[in-house]
Amino acid sequence: MSYIVEPVREDPRVARTREAVGRATLQVLAERGYAGFTVEAVADEARVARSTIYRHWPTRIALISDALDALNRQPRPDRDEVAGGARAKVEVLVTHLTEAFTDSLLSSCMPALVEAAEHEPEVAAFLHGYSATRRATLVRVLEAGIASGELPSHLDPELASVALAGAVAYYRTMTPEPLPTERAADLVTQVLGPP
Amino acid sequence: MSYIVEPVREDPRVARTREAVGRATLQVLAERGYAGFTVEAVADEARVARSTIYRHWPTRIALISDALDALNRQPRPDRDEVAGGARAKVEVLVTHLTEAFTDSLLSSCMPALVEAAEHEPEVAAFLHGYSATRRATLVRVLEAGIASGELPSHLDPELASVALAGAVAYYRTMTPEPLPTERAADLVTQVLGPP
């Protein structure tokens, strides 16, 4: 007996609702913080029934997690061939990160999550897990590039990935302007050395 | 006619009040966020009269700024000789940063400031100015080390300083544990290359 798994095709109406709820989730979170982030506010903002939200997203963390999954699709150069090899793959990921931290919808809710993580253990667990999962692709690309000899052997993939991701987050939160996307390659040079 | 400027010696009682108010400031900010950060709460926490606070610190930002100045004294290796030269100076500064981001009183108020900076222009102006001023010492040390040939010429002092400071801030906010002080030199190696 064999099971053939059909590719899941999302009903377009479901996909539209998911995106509207996702956008509303990030917007309410950015504007009101986690303390003011309620299902009622998200339902009003997305113009959907509260019951729809309760049915599909059982917790506030589920709403946030699904919103980030739906609206922040990360490239996967660890799976694909990229012309230019390991360094180019790092650049693809750091460029994507600068785009996410320039996008106001995605990046404006990060300070609210960081602040809530100080007081709410479930937010801390989500945020730390989310950033580790997203950063794992960068860690893998760095590991493979060091193993293949394309990247310098003194690099520690974990620390190097945090230097790159941390710089992008720092520009967004601790300086007046996010790092422009066209400077992603310059940032990569700080950690990988000159091309 | 000449003016002789006497070194200012702070009255010990004044110094004690300043420190108590500083500690209370950071504690209230960390616990209640900027929205709940009031002169009343700081006065109660520090056990000083509200009038004392209003007299010495005319605004909430003045309280925060003075608390960070009083409680987070940064080393100044740009002024002093340090055995080991430019690299050792960078390590002194990054080590200090890991200490500040491990200290719960200093680091716990940062997420509150980052969150408030999204909504309150005066907090954004303060936070961005403060981080630029503090990071300026690191930028100067990197510039001098590149100019002297001690550090690699491909480094951009501004970007490299943000990769270092951003990594320390990222560990504190986006992972379960801050970067341990004993790993500061490993972080420096990610940006400056091997010693």
mmCIF file of C-alpha atoms in Angstrom:
data_model
loop_
_atom_site.group_PDB
_atom_site.id
_atom_site.type_symbol
_atom_site.label_atom_id
_atom_site.label_comp_id
_atom_site.label_asym_id
_atom_site.label_seq_id
_atom_site.Cartn_x
_atom_site.Cartn_y
_atom_site.Cartn_z
ATOM 1 C CA MET A 1 0.000 0.000 0.000
ATOM 2 C CA SER A 2 1.406 3.380 -0.875
ATOM 3 C CA TYR A 3 0.410 6.841 0.122
ATOM 4 C CA ILE A 4 0.740 9.469 -2.539
ATOM 5 C CA VAL A 5 1.018 12.865 -0.958
ATOM 6 C CA GLU A 6 -0.630 15.462 -3.136
ATOM 7 C CA PRO A 7 1.015 18.871 -3.088
ATOM 8 C CA VAL A 8 -1.151 21.098 -0.902
ATOM 9 C CA ARG A 9 -2.724 23.841 -2.958
ATOM 10 C CA GLU A 10 -4.104 26.580 -0.779
ATOM 11 C CA ASP A 11 -7.624 27.736 -1.674
ATOM 12 C CA PRO A 12 -7.161 31.326 -2.936
ATOM 13 C CA ARG A 13 -9.756 32.621 -0.477
ATOM 14 C CA VAL A 14 -7.953 30.936 2.385
ATOM 15 C CA ALA A 15 -4.649 32.370 1.161
ATOM 16 C CA ARG A 16 -6.158 35.877 1.019
ATOM 17 C CA THR A 17 -7.509 35.581 4.556
ATOM 18 C CA ARG A 18 -4.190 34.265 5.804
ATOM 19 C CA GLU A 19 -2.328 37.186 4.289
ATOM 20 C CA ALA A 20 -4.831 39.783 5.552
ATOM 21 C CA VAL A 21 -4.681 38.330 9.059
ATOM 22 C CA GLY A 22 -0.883 38.168 8.861
ATOM 23 C CA ARG A 23 -0.601 41.831 7.863
ATOM 24 C CA ALA A 24 -3.072 42.859 10.555
ATOM 25 C CA THR A 25 -1.146 40.821 13.130
ATOM 26 C CA LEU A 26 2.167 42.543 12.419
ATOM 27 C CA GLN A 27 0.536 45.960 12.232
ATOM 28 C CA VAL A 28 -1.317 45.667 15.550
ATOM 29 C CA LEU A 29 1.796 44.261 17.219
ATOM 30 C CA ALA A 30 3.949 47.132 15.943
ATOM 31 C CA GLU A 31 1.421 49.803 16.933
ATOM 32 C CA ARG A 32 0.223 48.548 20.296
ATOM 33 C CA GLY A 33 2.975 46.214 21.515
ATOM 34 C CA TYR A 34 2.327 42.699 22.758
ATOM 35 C CA ALA A 35 0.291 44.024 25.707
ATOM 36 C CA GLY A 36 -2.217 45.620 23.323
ATOM 37 C CA PHE A 37 -2.095 42.783 20.803
ATOM 38 C CA THR A 38 -5.539 41.154 21.003
ATOM 39 C CA VAL A 39 -7.549 38.895 18.717
ATOM 40 C CA GLU A 40 -10.236 41.587 18.681
ATOM 41 C CA ALA A 41 -7.809 44.206 17.352
ATOM 42 C CA VAL A 42 -6.455 41.827 14.701
ATOM 43 C CA ALA A 43 -9.968 40.818 13.582
ATOM 44 C CA ASP A 44 -11.024 44.471 13.277
ATOM 45 C CA GLU A 45 -7.873 45.418 11.370
ATOM 46 C CA ALA A 46 -8.137 42.422 8.991
ATOM 47 C CA ARG A 47 -11.957 42.763 8.648
ATOM 48 C CA VAL A 48 -12.536 39.097 9.435
ATOM 49 C CA ALA A 49 -14.712 37.492 12.104
ATOM 50 C CA ARG A 50 -13.089 36.790 15.457
ATOM 51 C CA SER A 51 -14.371 33.218 15.211
ATOM 52 C CA THR A 52 -12.311 32.735 12.020
ATOM 53 C CA ILE A 53 -9.181 33.738 13.877
ATOM 54 C CA TYR A 54 -9.927 31.578 16.919
ATOM 55 C CA ARG A 55 -10.585 28.600 14.628
ATOM 56 C CA HIS A 56 -7.309 28.826 12.682
ATOM 57 C CA TRP A 57 -4.918 30.406 15.164
ATOM 58 C CA PRO A 58 -5.462 29.059 18.665
ATOM 59 C CA THR A 59 -2.950 31.389 20.393
ATOM 60 C CA ARG A 60 -1.478 34.852 19.914
ATOM 61 C CA ILE A 61 1.925 33.251 19.298
ATOM 62 C CA ALA A 62 0.364 31.125 16.510
ATOM 63 C CA LEU A 63 -0.852 34.326 14.864
ATOM 64 C CA ILE A 64 2.588 35.927 15.028
ATOM 65 C CA SER A 65 4.429 32.814 13.916
ATOM 66 C CA ASP A 66 2.152 32.275 10.923
ATOM 67 C CA ALA A 67 2.279 35.960 9.957
ATOM 68 C CA LEU A 68 6.082 35.894 9.825
ATOM 69 C CA ASP A 69 6.073 32.596 7.907
ATOM 70 C CA ALA A 70 3.578 33.937 5.371
ATOM 71 C CA LEU A 71 5.126 37.386 4.900
ATOM 72 C CA ASN A 72 8.865 36.772 5.306
ATOM 73 C CA ARG A 73 9.837 34.018 2.861
ATOM 74 C CA GLN A 74 13.515 33.374 3.197
ATOM 75 C CA PRO A 75 15.614 32.345 0.202
ATOM 76 C CA ARG A 76 17.212 28.914 0.579
ATOM 77 C CA PRO A 77 20.641 29.124 -1.077
ATOM 78 C CA ASP A 78 21.712 26.174 1.085
ATOM 79 C CA ARG A 79 19.525 23.975 -1.151
ATOM 80 C CA ASP A 80 20.129 25.663 -4.471
ATOM 81 C CA GLU A 81 23.192 26.230 -6.600
ATOM 82 C CA VAL A 82 24.222 29.882 -6.613
ATOM 83 C CA ALA A 83 26.745 31.277 -9.104
ATOM 84 C CA GLY A 84 29.641 32.605 -7.052
ATOM 85 C CA GLY A 85 29.568 29.774 -4.507
ATOM 86 C CA ALA A 86 29.641 30.120 -0.732
ATOM 87 C CA ARG A 87 30.280 33.843 -0.587
ATOM 88 C CA ALA A 88 27.435 34.589 -3.014
ATOM 89 C CA LYS A 89 25.118 32.414 -0.895
ATOM 90 C CA VAL A 90 26.017 34.428 2.206
ATOM 91 C CA GLU A 91 25.328 37.613 0.251
ATOM 92 C CA VAL A 92 21.904 36.321 -0.845
ATOM 93 C CA LEU A 93 20.939 35.715 2.784
ATOM 94 C CA VAL A 94 22.338 38.992 4.161
ATOM 95 C CA THR A 95 20.666 40.904 1.318
ATOM 96 C CA HIS A 96 17.345 39.262 2.192
ATOM 97 C CA LEU A 97 17.869 40.233 5.830
ATOM 98 C CA THR A 98 18.484 43.883 4.908
ATOM 99 C CA GLU A 99 15.270 43.794 2.850
ATOM 100 C CA ALA A 100 13.280 42.348 5.770
ATOM 101 C CA PHE A 101 14.711 44.991 8.125
ATOM 102 C CA THR A 102 13.875 47.765 5.647
ATOM 103 C CA ASP A 103 10.276 46.539 5.179
ATOM 104 C CA SER A 104 8.309 48.502 7.728
ATOM 105 C CA LEU A 105 5.633 45.861 8.296
ATOM 106 C CA LEU A 106 8.123 43.093 9.058
ATOM 107 C CA SER A 107 10.676 45.088 10.978
ATOM 108 C CA SER A 108 8.392 47.353 13.029
ATOM 109 C CA CYS A 109 7.064 44.465 15.081
ATOM 110 C CA MET A 110 10.533 43.236 16.095
ATOM 111 C CA PRO A 111 11.071 45.835 18.872
ATOM 112 C CA ALA A 112 7.670 44.900 20.321
ATOM 113 C CA LEU A 113 8.646 41.217 20.338
ATOM 114 C CA VAL A 114 12.067 41.926 21.861
ATOM 115 C CA GLU A 115 10.451 43.998 24.601
ATOM 116 C CA ALA A 116 7.736 41.416 25.300
ATOM 117 C CA ALA A 117 10.342 38.637 25.443
ATOM 118 C CA GLU A 118 11.731 40.303 28.601
ATOM 119 C CA HIS A 119 8.495 39.665 30.484
ATOM 120 C CA GLU A 120 6.603 36.872 28.708
ATOM 121 C CA PRO A 121 8.348 33.485 28.622
ATOM 122 C CA GLU A 122 6.244 32.267 25.678
ATOM 123 C CA VAL A 123 7.285 35.264 23.584
ATOM 124 C CA ALA A 124 10.943 34.707 24.513
ATOM 125 C CA ALA A 125 10.698 31.024 23.532
ATOM 126 C CA PHE A 126 9.058 31.926 20.220
ATOM 127 C CA LEU A 127 11.446 34.787 19.358
ATOM 128 C CA HIS A 128 14.601 32.861 20.224
ATOM 129 C CA GLY A 129 13.375 29.786 18.339
ATOM 130 C CA TYR A 130 12.345 31.851 15.325
ATOM 131 C CA SER A 131 15.656 33.698 15.074
ATOM 132 C CA ALA A 132 17.627 30.458 15.503
ATOM 133 C CA THR A 133 15.590 28.721 12.792
ATOM 134 C CA ARG A 134 15.939 31.607 10.366
ATOM 135 C CA ARG A 135 19.658 32.002 11.105
ATOM 136 C CA ALA A 136 20.258 28.249 10.680
ATOM 137 C CA THR A 137 20.356 28.630 6.889
ATOM 138 C CA LEU A 138 23.156 31.185 7.187
ATOM 139 C CA VAL A 139 25.024 28.953 9.662
ATOM 140 C CA ARG A 140 24.742 26.004 7.236
ATOM 141 C CA VAL A 141 26.007 28.043 4.292
ATOM 142 C CA LEU A 142 28.966 29.286 6.363
ATOM 143 C CA GLU A 143 29.758 25.745 7.568
ATOM 144 C CA ALA A 144 29.696 24.364 4.029
ATOM 145 C CA GLY A 145 31.875 27.212 2.726
ATOM 146 C CA ILE A 146 34.460 26.683 5.479
ATOM 147 C CA ALA A 147 34.436 22.914 4.864
ATOM 148 C CA SER A 148 34.947 23.397 1.113
ATOM 149 C CA GLY A 149 37.799 25.849 1.684
ATOM 150 C CA GLU A 150 35.894 28.714 0.009
ATOM 151 C CA LEU A 151 35.616 30.673 3.271
ATOM 152 C CA PRO A 152 38.365 31.409 5.836
ATOM 153 C CA SER A 153 38.951 28.593 8.316
ATOM 154 C CA HIS A 154 39.155 30.937 11.355
ATOM 155 C CA LEU A 155 35.428 31.646 11.084
ATOM 156 C CA ASP A 156 33.047 30.215 13.674
ATOM 157 C CA PRO A 157 29.757 29.738 11.753
ATOM 158 C CA GLU A 158 27.569 30.522 14.754
ATOM 159 C CA LEU A 159 29.445 33.663 15.856
ATOM 160 C CA ALA A 160 29.941 34.859 12.271
ATOM 161 C CA SER A 161 26.220 34.449 11.528
ATOM 162 C CA VAL A 162 25.381 36.521 14.604
ATOM 163 C CA ALA A 163 27.858 39.250 13.602
ATOM 164 C CA LEU A 164 26.090 39.506 10.219
ATOM 165 C CA ALA A 165 22.488 39.257 11.459
ATOM 166 C CA GLY A 166 23.245 41.375 14.537
ATOM 167 C CA ALA A 167 24.654 44.184 12.404
ATOM 168 C CA VAL A 168 21.468 44.343 10.309
ATOM 169 C CA ALA A 169 19.262 44.330 13.436
ATOM 170 C CA TYR A 170 21.486 46.962 15.118
ATOM 171 C CA TYR A 171 21.219 49.384 12.174
ATOM 172 C CA ARG A 172 17.414 49.056 12.292
ATOM 173 C CA THR A 173 17.054 49.541 16.044
ATOM 174 C CA MET A 174 20.052 51.541 17.291
ATOM 175 C CA THR A 175 20.663 53.978 14.427
ATOM 176 C CA PRO A 176 18.343 56.339 12.522
ATOM 177 C CA GLU A 177 18.375 54.276 9.292
ATOM 178 C CA PRO A 178 18.412 50.569 8.447
ATOM 179 C CA LEU A 179 21.395 49.256 6.482
ATOM 180 C CA PRO A 180 20.652 49.883 2.788
ATOM 181 C CA THR A 181 20.347 46.678 0.761
ATOM 182 C CA GLU A 182 23.147 47.809 -1.545
ATOM 183 C CA ARG A 183 25.546 47.736 1.427
ATOM 184 C CA ALA A 184 24.881 44.060 2.233
ATOM 185 C CA ALA A 185 28.008 42.955 0.315
ATOM 186 C CA ASP A 186 30.147 45.490 2.239
ATOM 187 C CA LEU A 187 28.871 44.048 5.509
ATOM 188 C CA VAL A 188 29.696 40.528 4.299
ATOM 189 C CA THR A 189 33.258 41.728 3.565
ATOM 190 C CA GLN A 190 33.670 42.760 7.233
ATOM 191 C CA VAL A 191 33.255 39.145 8.281
ATOM 192 C CA LEU A 192 34.412 37.047 5.284
ATOM 193 C CA GLY A 193 37.269 39.347 4.276
ATOM 194 C CA PRO A 194 37.684 40.863 0.808
ATOM 195 C CA PRO A 195 36.308 38.905 -2.177
ATOM 196 C CA MET B 1 42.825 87.321 33.996
ATOM 197 C CA SER B 2 42.820 83.564 34.099
ATOM 198 C CA TYR B 3 40.222 81.104 35.110
ATOM 199 C CA ILE B 4 41.477 78.104 36.986
ATOM 200 C CA VAL B 5 39.019 75.300 36.663
ATOM 201 C CA GLU B 6 38.993 73.185 39.801
ATOM 202 C CA PRO B 7 38.325 69.496 39.256
ATOM 203 C CA VAL B 8 34.731 68.915 40.281
ATOM 204 C CA ARG B 9 34.511 66.657 43.305
ATOM 205 C CA GLU B 10 31.026 65.335 43.792
ATOM 206 C CA ASP B 11 29.648 65.597 47.331
ATOM 207 C CA PRO B 12 29.360 61.961 48.551
ATOM 208 C CA ARG B 13 25.693 62.456 49.460
ATOM 209 C CA VAL B 14 24.969 63.830 46.005
ATOM 210 C CA ALA B 15 26.829 60.891 44.448
ATOM 211 C CA ARG B 16 24.788 58.408 46.496
ATOM 212 C CA THR B 17 21.514 60.038 45.456
ATOM 213 C CA ARG B 18 22.614 60.079 41.837
ATOM 214 C CA GLU B 19 23.419 56.391 41.928
ATOM 215 C CA ALA B 20 20.192 55.457 43.741
ATOM 216 C CA VAL B 21 18.124 57.454 41.257
ATOM 217 C CA GLY B 22 20.094 55.931 38.369
ATOM 218 C CA ARG B 23 19.465 52.383 39.556
ATOM 219 C CA ALA B 24 15.789 53.127 40.151
ATOM 220 C CA THR B 25 15.518 54.681 36.689
ATOM 221 C CA LEU B 26 16.857 51.616 34.905
ATOM 222 C CA GLN B 27 14.821 49.253 37.067
ATOM 223 C CA VAL B 28 11.504 51.042 36.525
ATOM 224 C CA LEU B 29 12.214 51.351 32.802
ATOM 225 C CA ALA B 30 12.986 47.631 32.504
ATOM 226 C CA GLU B 31 9.946 46.572 34.508
ATOM 227 C CA ARG B 32 7.274 48.941 33.215
ATOM 228 C CA GLY B 33 8.565 50.094 29.844
ATOM 229 C CA TYR B 34 8.770 53.746 28.828
ATOM 230 C CA ALA B 35 4.973 54.095 29.007
ATOM 231 C CA GLY B 36 5.029 53.211 32.712
ATOM 232 C CA PHE B 37 8.254 55.085 33.441
ATOM 233 C CA THR B 38 7.198 58.013 35.645
ATOM 234 C CA VAL B 39 9.021 60.340 38.026
ATOM 235 C CA GLU B 40 6.682 59.098 40.780
ATOM 236 C CA ALA B 41 7.735 55.479 40.226
ATOM 237 C CA VAL B 42 11.438 56.396 40.170
ATOM 238 C CA ALA B 43 11.128 58.511 43.335
ATOM 239 C CA ASP B 44 9.352 55.678 45.161
ATOM 240 C CA GLU B 45 11.882 53.089 44.019
ATOM 241 C CA ALA B 46 14.887 55.298 44.923
ATOM 242 C CA ARG B 47 13.269 56.532 48.177
ATOM 243 C CA VAL B 48 13.919 60.159 47.360
ATOM 244 C CA ALA B 49 11.523 63.088 47.160
ATOM 245 C CA ARG B 50 9.928 63.791 43.784
ATOM 246 C CA SER B 51 11.039 67.420 44.121
ATOM 247 C CA THR B 52 14.681 66.243 44.245
ATOM 248 C CA ILE B 53 14.234 64.473 40.950
ATOM 249 C CA TYR B 54 12.417 67.363 39.282
ATOM 250 C CA ARG B 55 15.168 69.740 40.451
ATOM 251 C CA HIS B 56 18.094 67.723 39.076
ATOM 252 C CA TRP B 57 16.577 65.883 36.115
ATOM 253 C CA PRO B 58 14.149 68.084 34.205
ATOM 254 C CA THR B 59 12.976 65.372 31.764
ATOM 255 C CA ARG B 60 12.565 61.613 31.676
ATOM 256 C CA ILE B 61 15.281 61.433 29.011
ATOM 257 C CA ALA B 62 17.646 63.336 31.349
ATOM 258 C CA LEU B 63 17.023 60.654 33.992
ATOM 259 C CA ILE B 64 17.802 57.838 31.561
ATOM 260 C CA SER B 65 20.841 59.553 30.069
ATOM 261 C CA ASP B 66 22.354 60.307 33.472
ATOM 262 C CA ALA B 67 21.619 56.793 34.754
ATOM 263 C CA LEU B 68 23.495 55.229 31.841
ATOM 264 C CA ASP B 69 26.399 57.693 32.216
ATOM 265 C CA ALA B 70 26.667 56.985 35.934
ATOM 266 C CA LEU B 71 26.290 53.218 35.786
ATOM 267 C CA ASN B 72 27.956 52.269 32.504
ATOM 268 C CA ARG B 73 31.470 53.710 32.530
ATOM 269 C CA GLN B 74 33.161 52.791 29.313
ATOM 270 C CA PRO B 75 36.909 52.118 29.158
ATOM 271 C CA ARG B 76 38.801 54.562 26.919
ATOM 272 C CA PRO B 77 41.573 52.561 25.229
ATOM 273 C CA ASP B 78 41.625 55.183 22.471
ATOM 274 C CA ARG B 79 43.278 57.531 24.984
ATOM 275 C CA ASP B 80 45.449 55.037 26.821
ATOM 276 C CA GLU B 81 48.278 52.779 25.762
ATOM 277 C CA VAL B 82 47.211 49.132 25.784
ATOM 278 C CA ALA B 83 49.726 46.275 25.574
ATOM 279 C CA GLY B 84 48.885 44.358 22.419
ATOM 280 C CA GLY B 85 48.049 47.438 20.360
ATOM 281 C CA ALA B 86 44.982 47.985 18.196
ATOM 282 C CA ARG B 87 43.591 44.447 18.452
ATOM 283 C CA ALA B 88 43.878 44.463 22.251
ATOM 284 C CA LYS B 89 42.074 47.814 22.343
ATOM 285 C CA VAL B 90 39.200 46.381 20.302
ATOM 286 C CA GLU B 91 39.074 43.429 22.692
ATOM 287 C CA VAL B 92 38.917 45.756 25.722
ATOM 288 C CA LEU B 93 35.885 47.522 24.236
ATOM 289 C CA VAL B 94 34.067 44.375 23.091
ATOM 290 C CA THR B 95 34.728 42.752 26.476
ATOM 291 C CA HIS B 96 33.214 45.785 28.194
ATOM 292 C CA LEU B 97 30.197 45.544 25.908
ATOM 293 C CA THR B 98 29.658 41.864 26.784
ATOM 294 C CA GLU B 99 29.847 42.842 30.467
ATOM 295 C CA ALA B 100 27.256 45.598 30.016
ATOM 296 C CA PHE B 101 24.953 43.217 28.124
ATOM 297 C CA THR B 102 25.347 40.574 30.847
ATOM 298 C CA ASP B 103 24.577 43.054 33.655
ATOM 299 C CA SER B 104 20.854 42.734 34.183
ATOM 300 C CA LEU B 105 20.286 46.318 35.343
ATOM 301 C CA LEU B 106 22.001 47.875 32.329
ATOM 302 C CA SER B 107 20.814 45.473 29.665
ATOM 303 C CA SER B 108 17.216 44.918 30.778
ATOM 304 C CA CYS B 109 16.214 48.476 29.972
ATOM 305 C CA MET B 110 17.526 48.326 26.394
ATOM 306 C CA PRO B 111 14.512 46.445 24.945
ATOM 307 C CA ALA B 112 12.203 49.018 26.555
ATOM 308 C CA LEU B 113 14.192 51.850 24.952
ATOM 309 C CA VAL B 114 14.266 50.132 21.551
ATOM 310 C CA GLU B 115 10.505 49.613 21.694
ATOM 311 C CA ALA B 116 9.809 53.177 22.841
ATOM 312 C CA ALA B 117 12.061 54.555 20.089
ATOM 313 C CA GLU B 118 9.510 53.231 17.548
ATOM 314 C CA HIS B 119 6.827 55.577 18.845
ATOM 315 C CA GLU B 120 8.534 58.420 20.720
ATOM 316 C CA PRO B 121 10.826 60.636 18.639
ATOM 317 C CA GLU B 122 12.671 61.936 21.730
ATOM 318 C CA VAL B 123 13.534 58.390 22.791
ATOM 319 C CA ALA B 124 14.717 57.543 19.265
ATOM 320 C CA ALA B 125 16.929 60.660 19.195
ATOM 321 C CA PHE B 126 18.382 59.803 22.605
ATOM 322 C CA LEU B 127 18.948 56.091 21.879
ATOM 323 C CA HIS B 128 20.531 56.652 18.472
ATOM 324 C CA GLY B 129 22.739 59.429 19.843
ATOM 325 C CA TYR B 130 23.758 57.373 22.858
ATOM 326 C CA SER B 131 24.700 54.303 20.823
ATOM 327 C CA ALA B 132 26.627 56.416 18.294
ATOM 328 C CA THR B 133 28.545 58.186 21.064
ATOM 329 C CA ARG B 134 29.396 54.958 22.848
ATOM 330 C CA ARG B 135 30.358 53.207 19.611
ATOM 331 C CA ALA B 136 32.539 56.160 18.524
ATOM 332 C CA THR B 137 35.397 54.930 20.723
ATOM 333 C CA LEU B 138 35.355 51.564 18.920
ATOM 334 C CA VAL B 139 35.218 53.309 15.524
ATOM 335 C CA ARG B 140 38.240 55.467 16.484
ATOM 336 C CA VAL B 141 40.257 52.469 17.672
ATOM 337 C CA LEU B 142 39.463 50.598 14.427
ATOM 338 C CA GLU B 143 40.380 53.655 12.310
ATOM 339 C CA ALA B 144 43.705 54.091 14.111
ATOM 340 C CA GLY B 145 44.501 50.368 13.791
ATOM 341 C CA ILE B 146 43.760 50.371 10.050
ATOM 342 C CA ALA B 147 45.827 53.545 9.581
ATOM 343 C CA SER B 148 48.798 52.047 11.471
ATOM 344 C CA GLY B 149 48.610 48.821 9.455
ATOM 345 C CA GLU B 150 47.846 46.737 12.556
ATOM 346 C CA LEU B 151 44.342 45.878 11.329
ATOM 347 C CA PRO B 152 43.274 44.655 7.862
ATOM 348 C CA SER B 153 42.781 47.434 5.318
ATOM 349 C CA HIS B 154 39.526 45.985 3.940
ATOM 350 C CA LEU B 155 37.722 46.873 7.171
ATOM 351 C CA ASP B 156 35.217 49.724 7.218
ATOM 352 C CA PRO B 157 35.403 51.107 10.786
ATOM 353 C CA GLU B 158 31.722 52.004 10.948
ATOM 354 C CA LEU B 159 30.397 48.697 9.555
ATOM 355 C CA ALA B 160 32.930 46.627 11.508
ATOM 356 C CA SER B 161 31.988 48.393 14.765
ATOM 357 C CA VAL B 162 28.317 47.630 14.102
ATOM 358 C CA ALA B 163 29.086 43.956 13.359
ATOM 359 C CA LEU B 164 30.824 43.713 16.762
ATOM 360 C CA ALA B 165 28.304 45.726 18.802
ATOM 361 C CA GLY B 166 25.363 44.242 16.910
ATOM 362 C CA ALA B 167 26.486 40.695 17.683
ATOM 363 C CA VAL B 168 26.599 41.432 21.419
ATOM 364 C CA ALA B 169 23.154 43.073 21.341
ATOM 365 C CA TYR B 170 21.736 40.211 19.223
ATOM 366 C CA TYR B 171 22.906 37.540 21.678
ATOM 367 C CA ARG B 172 21.222 39.444 24.520
ATOM 368 C CA THR B 173 17.907 40.024 22.750
ATOM 369 C CA MET B 174 17.457 37.286 20.127
ATOM 370 C CA THR B 175 18.968 34.229 21.857
ATOM 371 C CA PRO B 176 18.394 32.709 25.304
ATOM 372 C CA GLU B 177 21.794 33.775 26.685
ATOM 373 C CA PRO B 178 24.039 36.832 26.312
ATOM 374 C CA LEU B 179 27.497 36.284 24.804
ATOM 375 C CA PRO B 180 29.792 35.217 27.662
ATOM 376 C CA THR B 181 32.584 37.695 28.340
ATOM 377 C CA GLU B 182 35.198 34.986 27.751
ATOM 378 C CA ARG B 183 33.995 34.716 24.129
ATOM 379 C CA ALA B 184 34.608 38.416 23.355
ATOM 380 C CA ALA B 185 38.002 37.639 21.775
ATOM 381 C CA ASP B 186 36.409 34.939 19.558
ATOM 382 C CA LEU B 187 33.882 37.481 18.337
ATOM 383 C CA VAL B 188 36.684 39.946 17.591
ATOM 384 C CA THR B 189 38.375 37.230 15.500
ATOM 385 C CA GLN B 190 35.258 36.968 13.274
ATOM 386 C CA VAL B 191 35.776 40.565 12.185
ATOM 387 C CA LEU B 192 39.510 41.247 12.543
ATOM 388 C CA GLY B 193 40.643 37.785 11.408
ATOM 389 C CA PRO B 194 42.918 35.486 13.439
ATOM 390 C CA PRO B 195 45.456 37.120 15.787
#
